[in-house]
C-alpha positions as a printed Julia matrix, in Angstrom:
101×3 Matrix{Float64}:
   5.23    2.33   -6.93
   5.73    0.36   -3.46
   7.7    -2.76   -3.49
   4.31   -4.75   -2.76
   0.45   -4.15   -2.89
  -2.18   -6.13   -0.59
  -3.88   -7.55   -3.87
  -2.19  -10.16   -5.92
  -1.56   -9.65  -10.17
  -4.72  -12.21   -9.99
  -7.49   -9.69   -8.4
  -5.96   -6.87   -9.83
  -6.43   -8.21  -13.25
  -9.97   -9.87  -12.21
 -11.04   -6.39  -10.87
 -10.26   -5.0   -14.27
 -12.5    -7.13  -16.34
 -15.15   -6.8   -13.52
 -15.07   -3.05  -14.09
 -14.68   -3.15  -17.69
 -15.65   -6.35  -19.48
 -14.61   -5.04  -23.15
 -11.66   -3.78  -21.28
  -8.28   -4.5   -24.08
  -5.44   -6.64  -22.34
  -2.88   -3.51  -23.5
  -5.26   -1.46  -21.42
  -5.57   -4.13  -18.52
  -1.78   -4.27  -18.87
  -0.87   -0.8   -18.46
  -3.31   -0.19  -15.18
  -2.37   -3.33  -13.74
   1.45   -2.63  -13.91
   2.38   -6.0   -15.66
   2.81   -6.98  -19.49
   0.46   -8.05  -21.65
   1.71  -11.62  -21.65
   1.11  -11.57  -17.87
  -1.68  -10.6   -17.91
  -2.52  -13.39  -20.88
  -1.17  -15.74  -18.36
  -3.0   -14.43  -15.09
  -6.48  -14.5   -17.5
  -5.46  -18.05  -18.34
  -5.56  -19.05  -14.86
  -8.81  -17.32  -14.07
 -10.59  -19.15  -17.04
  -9.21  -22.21  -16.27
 -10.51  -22.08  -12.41
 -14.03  -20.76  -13.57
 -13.47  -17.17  -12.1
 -13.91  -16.17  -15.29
 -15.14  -16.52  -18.84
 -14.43  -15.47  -22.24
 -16.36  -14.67  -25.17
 -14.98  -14.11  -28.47
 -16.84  -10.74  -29.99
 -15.52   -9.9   -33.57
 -11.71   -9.38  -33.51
 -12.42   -8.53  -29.52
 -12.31  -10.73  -26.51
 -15.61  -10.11  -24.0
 -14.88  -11.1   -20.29
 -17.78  -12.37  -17.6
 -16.75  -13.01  -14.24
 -18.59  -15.59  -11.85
 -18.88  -13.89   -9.01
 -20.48  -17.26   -7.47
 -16.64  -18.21   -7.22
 -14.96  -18.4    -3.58
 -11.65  -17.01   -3.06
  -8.38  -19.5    -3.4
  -6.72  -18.64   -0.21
  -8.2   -20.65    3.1
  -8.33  -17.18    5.22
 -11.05  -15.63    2.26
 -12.77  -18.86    1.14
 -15.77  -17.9     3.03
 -16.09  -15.07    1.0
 -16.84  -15.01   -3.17
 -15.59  -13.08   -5.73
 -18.48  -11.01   -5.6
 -17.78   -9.8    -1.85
 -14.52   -9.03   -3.22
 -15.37   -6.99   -6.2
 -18.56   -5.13   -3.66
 -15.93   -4.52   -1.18
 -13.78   -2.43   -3.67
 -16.55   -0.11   -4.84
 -18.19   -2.31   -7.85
 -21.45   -4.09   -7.81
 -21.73   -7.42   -9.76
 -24.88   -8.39  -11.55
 -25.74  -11.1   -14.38
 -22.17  -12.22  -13.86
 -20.89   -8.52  -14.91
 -19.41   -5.89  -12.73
 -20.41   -2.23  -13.39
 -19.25    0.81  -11.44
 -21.45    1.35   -8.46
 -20.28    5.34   -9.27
């Protein structure tokens, strides 16, 4: 794998749940590239901002983005999480992401 990627741990992990909201943090983990602890700790931050929420379900965690959010960094905060999650191929709807495939 390259030494760096043009999306941060954060999106990757956000993109994830958008994709998959049942989606296991071993799974999110393992696609991601990072341990499960990081990504415990990148979900931690995304709850805590309001990017995203979670829902206990049984024994399971259930994610929902807000795709109302705006992006952190000053050159994207124009844009919402939404634009962000369109622009890489997956629609958002109800606060969800499904595969536009």
């Amino acid at each position: 794998m390259a030494s760096w990627t043009f999306l941060s741990n954060h999106a990757h992990v956000l993109l994830c749940v958008a994709a998959d909201p049942d989606r296991t943090l071993h799974d999110i983990a393992e696609r991601v590239g990072i341990t499960e602890r990081g990504v415990q700790l990148v979900l931690a931050d995304l709850i805590a901002e309001g990017y995203v929420e979670r829902e206990r379900v049984g024994r399971r965690n259930h994610y929902k983005i807000h795709p109302e959010g705006r992006l952190r960094h000053p050159l994207e905060a124009h844009h919402r999480v939404a634009d962000l999650v369109a622009a890489l191929g997956l629609a958002v709807g109800d606060g969800e992401a499904h595969s536009a495939v």
